[in-house]
PDB file of C-alpha atoms and ligand atoms in Angstrom:
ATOM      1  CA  UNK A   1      92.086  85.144  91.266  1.00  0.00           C
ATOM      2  CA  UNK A   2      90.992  88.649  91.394  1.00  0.00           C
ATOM      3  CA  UNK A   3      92.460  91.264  89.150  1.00  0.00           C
ATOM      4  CA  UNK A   4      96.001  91.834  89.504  1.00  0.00           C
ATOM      5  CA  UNK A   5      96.264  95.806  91.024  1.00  0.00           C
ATOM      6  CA  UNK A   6      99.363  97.881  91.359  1.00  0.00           C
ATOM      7  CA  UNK A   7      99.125 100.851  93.539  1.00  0.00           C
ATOM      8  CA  UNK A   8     100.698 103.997  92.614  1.00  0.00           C
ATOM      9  CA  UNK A   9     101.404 107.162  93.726  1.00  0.00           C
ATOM     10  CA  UNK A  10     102.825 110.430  92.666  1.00  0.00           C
ATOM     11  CA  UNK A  11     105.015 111.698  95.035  1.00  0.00           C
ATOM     12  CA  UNK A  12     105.031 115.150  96.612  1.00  0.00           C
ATOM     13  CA  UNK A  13     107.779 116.185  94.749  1.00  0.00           C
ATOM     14  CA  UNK A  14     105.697 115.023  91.720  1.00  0.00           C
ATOM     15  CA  UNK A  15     102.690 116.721  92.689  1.00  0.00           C
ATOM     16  CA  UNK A  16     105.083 119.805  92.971  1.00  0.00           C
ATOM     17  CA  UNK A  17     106.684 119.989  89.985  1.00  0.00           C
ATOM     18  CA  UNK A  18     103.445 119.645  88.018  1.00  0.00           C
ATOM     19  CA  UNK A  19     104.011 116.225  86.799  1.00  0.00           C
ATOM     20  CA  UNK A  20     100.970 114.730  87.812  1.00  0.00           C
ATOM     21  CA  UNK A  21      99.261 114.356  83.464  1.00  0.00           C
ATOM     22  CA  UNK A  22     102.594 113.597  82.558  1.00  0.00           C
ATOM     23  CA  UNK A  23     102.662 110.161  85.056  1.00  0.00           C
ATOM     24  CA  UNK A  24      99.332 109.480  84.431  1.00  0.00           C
ATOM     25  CA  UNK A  25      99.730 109.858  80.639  1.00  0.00           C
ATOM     26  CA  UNK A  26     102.326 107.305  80.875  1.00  0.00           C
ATOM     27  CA  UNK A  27     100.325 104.669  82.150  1.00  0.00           C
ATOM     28  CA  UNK A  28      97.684 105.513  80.401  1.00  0.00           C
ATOM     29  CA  UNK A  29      99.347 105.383  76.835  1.00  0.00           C
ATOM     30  CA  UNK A  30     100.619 102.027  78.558  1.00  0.00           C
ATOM     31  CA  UNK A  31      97.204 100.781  78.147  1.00  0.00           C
ATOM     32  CA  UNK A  32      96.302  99.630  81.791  1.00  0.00           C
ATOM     33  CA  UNK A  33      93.036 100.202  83.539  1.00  0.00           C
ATOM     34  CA  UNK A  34      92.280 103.530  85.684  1.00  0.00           C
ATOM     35  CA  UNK A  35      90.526 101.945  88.415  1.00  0.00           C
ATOM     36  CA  UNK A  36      90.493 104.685  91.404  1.00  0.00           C
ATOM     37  CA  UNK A  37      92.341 107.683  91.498  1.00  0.00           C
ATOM     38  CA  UNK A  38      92.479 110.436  94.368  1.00  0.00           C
ATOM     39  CA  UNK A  39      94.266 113.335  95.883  1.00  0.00           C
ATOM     40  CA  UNK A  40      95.052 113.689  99.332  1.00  0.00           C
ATOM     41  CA  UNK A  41      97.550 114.213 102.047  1.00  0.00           C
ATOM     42  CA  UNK A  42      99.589 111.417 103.663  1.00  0.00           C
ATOM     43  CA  UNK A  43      98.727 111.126 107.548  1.00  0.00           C
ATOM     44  CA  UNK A  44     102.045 109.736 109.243  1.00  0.00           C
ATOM     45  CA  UNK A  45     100.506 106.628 110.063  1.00  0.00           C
ATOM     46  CA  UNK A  46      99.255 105.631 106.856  1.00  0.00           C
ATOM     47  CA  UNK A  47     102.934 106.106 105.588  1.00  0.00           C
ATOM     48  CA  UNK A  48     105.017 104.463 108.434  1.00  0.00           C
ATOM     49  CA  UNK A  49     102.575 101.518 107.347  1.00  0.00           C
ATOM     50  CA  UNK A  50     102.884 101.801 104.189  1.00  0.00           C
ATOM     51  CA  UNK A  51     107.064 101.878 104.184  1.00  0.00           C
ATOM     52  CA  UNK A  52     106.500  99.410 107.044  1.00  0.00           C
ATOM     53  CA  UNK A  53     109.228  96.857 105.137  1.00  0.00           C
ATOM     54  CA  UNK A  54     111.860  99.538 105.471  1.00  0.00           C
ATOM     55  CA  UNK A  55     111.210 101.161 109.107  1.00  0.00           C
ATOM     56  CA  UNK A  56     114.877 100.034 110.240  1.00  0.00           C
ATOM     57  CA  UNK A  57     116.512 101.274 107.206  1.00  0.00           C
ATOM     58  CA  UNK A  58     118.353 104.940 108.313  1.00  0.00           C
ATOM     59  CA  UNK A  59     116.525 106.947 105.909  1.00  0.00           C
ATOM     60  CA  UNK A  60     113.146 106.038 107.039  1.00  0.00           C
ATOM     61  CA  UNK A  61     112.484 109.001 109.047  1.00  0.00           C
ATOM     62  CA  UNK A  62     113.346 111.445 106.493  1.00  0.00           C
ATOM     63  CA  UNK A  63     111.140 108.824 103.585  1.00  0.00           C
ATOM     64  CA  UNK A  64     108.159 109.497 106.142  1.00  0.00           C
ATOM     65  CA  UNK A  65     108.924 113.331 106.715  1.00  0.00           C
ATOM     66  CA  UNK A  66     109.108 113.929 102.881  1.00  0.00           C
ATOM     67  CA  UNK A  67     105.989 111.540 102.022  1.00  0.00           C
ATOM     68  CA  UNK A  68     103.901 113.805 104.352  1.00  0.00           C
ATOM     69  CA  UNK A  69     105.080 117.129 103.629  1.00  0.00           C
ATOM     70  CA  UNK A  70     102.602 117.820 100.800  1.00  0.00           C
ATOM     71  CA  UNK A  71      99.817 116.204  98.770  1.00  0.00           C
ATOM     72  CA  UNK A  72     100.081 113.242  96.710  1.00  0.00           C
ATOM     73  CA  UNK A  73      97.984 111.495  93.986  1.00  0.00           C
ATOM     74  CA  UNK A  74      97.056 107.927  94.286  1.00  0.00           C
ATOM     75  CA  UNK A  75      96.087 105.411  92.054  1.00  0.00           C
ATOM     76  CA  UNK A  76      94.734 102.035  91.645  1.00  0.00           C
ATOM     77  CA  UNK A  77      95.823 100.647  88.035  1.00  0.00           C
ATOM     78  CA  UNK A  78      94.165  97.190  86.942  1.00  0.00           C
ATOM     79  CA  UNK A  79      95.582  94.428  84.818  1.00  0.00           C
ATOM     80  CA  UNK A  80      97.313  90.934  83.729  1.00  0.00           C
ATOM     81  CA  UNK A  81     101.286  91.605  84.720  1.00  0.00           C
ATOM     82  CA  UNK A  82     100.560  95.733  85.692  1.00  0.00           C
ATOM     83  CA  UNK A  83     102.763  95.192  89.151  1.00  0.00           C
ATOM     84  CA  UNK A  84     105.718  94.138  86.864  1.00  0.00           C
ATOM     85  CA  UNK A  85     105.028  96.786  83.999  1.00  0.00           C
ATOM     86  CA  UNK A  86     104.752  99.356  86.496  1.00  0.00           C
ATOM     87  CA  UNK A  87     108.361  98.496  87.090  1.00  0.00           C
ATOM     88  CA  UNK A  88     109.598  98.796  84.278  1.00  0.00           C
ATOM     89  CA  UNK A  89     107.920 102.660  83.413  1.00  0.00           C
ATOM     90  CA  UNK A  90     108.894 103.707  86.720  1.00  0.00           C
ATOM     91  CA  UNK A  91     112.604 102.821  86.705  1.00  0.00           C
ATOM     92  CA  UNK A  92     115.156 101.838  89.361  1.00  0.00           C
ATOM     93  CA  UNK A  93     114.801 103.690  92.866  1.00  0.00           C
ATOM     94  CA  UNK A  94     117.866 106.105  91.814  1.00  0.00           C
ATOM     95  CA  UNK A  95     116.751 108.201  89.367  1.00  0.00           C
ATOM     96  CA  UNK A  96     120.438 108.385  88.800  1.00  0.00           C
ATOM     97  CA  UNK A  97     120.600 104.800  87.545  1.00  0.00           C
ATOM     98  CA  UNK A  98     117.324 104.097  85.954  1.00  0.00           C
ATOM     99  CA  UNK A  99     117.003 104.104  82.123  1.00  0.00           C
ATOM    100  CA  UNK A 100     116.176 106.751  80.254  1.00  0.00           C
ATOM    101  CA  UNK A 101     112.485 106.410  79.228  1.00  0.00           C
ATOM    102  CA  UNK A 102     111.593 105.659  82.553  1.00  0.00           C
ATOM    103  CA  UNK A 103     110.068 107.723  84.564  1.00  0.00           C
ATOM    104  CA  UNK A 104     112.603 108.485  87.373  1.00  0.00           C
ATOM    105  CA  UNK A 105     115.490 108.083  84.385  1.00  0.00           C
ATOM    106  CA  UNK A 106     113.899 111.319  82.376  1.00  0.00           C
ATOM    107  CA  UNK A 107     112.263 113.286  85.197  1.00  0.00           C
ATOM    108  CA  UNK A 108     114.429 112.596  88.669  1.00  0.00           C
ATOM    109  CA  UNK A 109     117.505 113.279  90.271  1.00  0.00           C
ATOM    110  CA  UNK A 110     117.665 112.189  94.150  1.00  0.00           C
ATOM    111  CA  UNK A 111     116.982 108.891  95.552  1.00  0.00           C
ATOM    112  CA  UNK A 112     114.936 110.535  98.035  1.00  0.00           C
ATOM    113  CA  UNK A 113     112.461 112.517  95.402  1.00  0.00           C
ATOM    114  CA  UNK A 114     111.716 110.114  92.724  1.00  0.00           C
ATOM    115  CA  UNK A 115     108.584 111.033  91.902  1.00  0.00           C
ATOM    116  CA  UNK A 116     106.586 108.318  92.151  1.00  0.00           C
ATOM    117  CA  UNK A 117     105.681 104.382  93.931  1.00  0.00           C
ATOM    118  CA  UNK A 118     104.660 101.095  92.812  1.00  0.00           C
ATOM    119  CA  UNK A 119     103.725  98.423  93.915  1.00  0.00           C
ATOM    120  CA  UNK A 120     106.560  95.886  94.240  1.00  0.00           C
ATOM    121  CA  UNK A 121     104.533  92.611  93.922  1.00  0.00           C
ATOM    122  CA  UNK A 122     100.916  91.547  93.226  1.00  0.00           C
ATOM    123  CA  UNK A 123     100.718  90.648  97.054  1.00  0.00           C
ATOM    124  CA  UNK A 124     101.599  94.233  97.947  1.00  0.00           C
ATOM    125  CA  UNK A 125      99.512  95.775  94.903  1.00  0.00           C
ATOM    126  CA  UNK A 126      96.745  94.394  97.023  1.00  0.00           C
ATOM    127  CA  UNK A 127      97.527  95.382 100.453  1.00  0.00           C
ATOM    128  CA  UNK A 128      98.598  98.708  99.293  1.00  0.00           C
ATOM    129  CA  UNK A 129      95.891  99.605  97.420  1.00  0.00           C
ATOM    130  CA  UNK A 130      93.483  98.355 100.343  1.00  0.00           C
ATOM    131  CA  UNK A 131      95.114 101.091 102.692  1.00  0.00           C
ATOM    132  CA  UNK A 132      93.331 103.915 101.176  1.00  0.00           C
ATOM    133  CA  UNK A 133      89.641 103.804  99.815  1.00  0.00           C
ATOM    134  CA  UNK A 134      90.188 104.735  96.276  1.00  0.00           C
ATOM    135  CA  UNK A 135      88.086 101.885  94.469  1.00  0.00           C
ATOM    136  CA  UNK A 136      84.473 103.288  94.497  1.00  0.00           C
ATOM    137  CA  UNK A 137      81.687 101.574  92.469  1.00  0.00           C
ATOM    138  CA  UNK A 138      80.698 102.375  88.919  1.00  0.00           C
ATOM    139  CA  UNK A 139      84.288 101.665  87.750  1.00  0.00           C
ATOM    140  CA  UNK A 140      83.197  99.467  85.053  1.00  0.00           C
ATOM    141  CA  UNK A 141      80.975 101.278  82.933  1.00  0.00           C
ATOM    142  CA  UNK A 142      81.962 102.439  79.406  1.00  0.00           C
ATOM    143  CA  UNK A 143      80.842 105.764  77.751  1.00  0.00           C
ATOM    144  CA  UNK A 144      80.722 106.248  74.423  1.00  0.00           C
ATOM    145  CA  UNK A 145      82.907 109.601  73.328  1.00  0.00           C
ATOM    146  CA  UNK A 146      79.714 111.089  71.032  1.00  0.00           C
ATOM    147  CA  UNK A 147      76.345 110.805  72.608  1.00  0.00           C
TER     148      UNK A 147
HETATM  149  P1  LIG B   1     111.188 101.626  95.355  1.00  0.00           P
HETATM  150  O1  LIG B   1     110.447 102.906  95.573  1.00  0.00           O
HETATM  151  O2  LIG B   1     111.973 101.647  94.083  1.00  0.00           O
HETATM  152  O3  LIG B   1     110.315 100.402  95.492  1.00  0.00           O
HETATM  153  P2  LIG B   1     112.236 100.942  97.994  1.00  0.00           P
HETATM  154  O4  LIG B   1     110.944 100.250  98.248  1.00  0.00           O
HETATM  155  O5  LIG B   1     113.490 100.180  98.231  1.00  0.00           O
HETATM  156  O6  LIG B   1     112.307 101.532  96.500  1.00  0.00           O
HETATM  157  O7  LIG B   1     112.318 102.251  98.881  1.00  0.00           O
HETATM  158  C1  LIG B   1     111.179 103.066  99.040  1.00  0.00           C
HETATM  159  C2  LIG B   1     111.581 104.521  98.907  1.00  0.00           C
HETATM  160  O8  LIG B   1     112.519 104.847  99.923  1.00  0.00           O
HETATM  161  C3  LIG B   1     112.299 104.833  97.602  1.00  0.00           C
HETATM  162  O9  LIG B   1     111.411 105.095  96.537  1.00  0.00           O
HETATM  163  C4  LIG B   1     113.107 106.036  97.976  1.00  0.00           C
HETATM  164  C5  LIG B   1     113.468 105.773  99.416  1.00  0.00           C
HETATM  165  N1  LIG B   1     114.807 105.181  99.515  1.00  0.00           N
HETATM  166  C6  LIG B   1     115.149 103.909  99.231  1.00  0.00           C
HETATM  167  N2  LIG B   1     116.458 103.694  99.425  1.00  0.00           N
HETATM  168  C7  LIG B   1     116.958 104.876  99.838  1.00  0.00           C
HETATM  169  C8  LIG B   1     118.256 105.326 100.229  1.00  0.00           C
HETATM  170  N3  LIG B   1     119.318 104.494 100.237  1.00  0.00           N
HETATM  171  N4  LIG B   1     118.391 106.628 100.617  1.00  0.00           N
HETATM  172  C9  LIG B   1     117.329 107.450 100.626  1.00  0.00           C
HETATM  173  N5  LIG B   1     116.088 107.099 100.287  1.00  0.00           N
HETATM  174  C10 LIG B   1     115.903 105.832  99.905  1.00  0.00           C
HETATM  175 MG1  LIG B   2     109.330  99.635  97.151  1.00  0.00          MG
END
């Protein structure tokens, strides 16, 4: 089985409020593989297919008007259980009700600015992270720190 991949992404409102080293830091003192990372601007397509589960929910509109209305950071992160573990940093959808420590519980208010996505399950850690071409090669090489 290939690599388990979970795909995620620092909102706008993330992006915005300069969290982007503190996210990243997170995962990163987490342990899991950087595997592709890159900055760009939701086109409305990409994001009505990537919130394609929810387009009948009453907030989708607005989820697709607020995904698109500034830049975003994407990431692929690599590893045995990451969807899961992902999870668990990120917290439950309402920043209200997710744990401190998590990363919606210390840094979010609204539902509908949480500051960041993952992946919900290995299957969609690999679709999602398919949508956008953010594995390039060369990923695997290690540097030393001191040449
Ligand atoms: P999650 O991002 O925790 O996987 P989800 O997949 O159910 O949550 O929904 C995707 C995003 O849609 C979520 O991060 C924020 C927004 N959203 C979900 N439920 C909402 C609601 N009841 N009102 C407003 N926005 C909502
Ligand atoms: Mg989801």
């Amino acid at each position: 089985a290939p690599v388990e991949k979970s795909y995620i992404m620092i909102k706008p409102d993330g992006v915005q409020r300069g969290l982007v080293g503190e996210v990243i830091g997170r995962f990163e003192r987490k342990g899991f593989k950087l595997v592709g990372l890159k900055m760009f601007r939701c086109p409305r397509q990409l994001a009505e297919e990537h919130y394609g589960e929810l387009k009948d929910r009453p907030f989708f509109p607005k989820l697709v008007d607020y995904i698109t209305s500034g830049p975003v950071v994407c990431m692929v992160w690599e590893g045995d259980g990451v969807v899961a573990s992902a999870r668990k940093l990120i917290g439950k959808t309402d920043p209200l009700e997710a744990d401190p420590g998590t990363i919606r519980g210390d840094l979010g208010l609204h539902k509908g600015r949480n500051v960041v996505h993952g992946s919900d399950s290995p299957e969609n850690g690999l679709r999602e992270t398919g949508e956008e071409e953010l594995i390039t090669e060369g990923m695997n090489v290690s540097v030393t720190a001191n040449p």
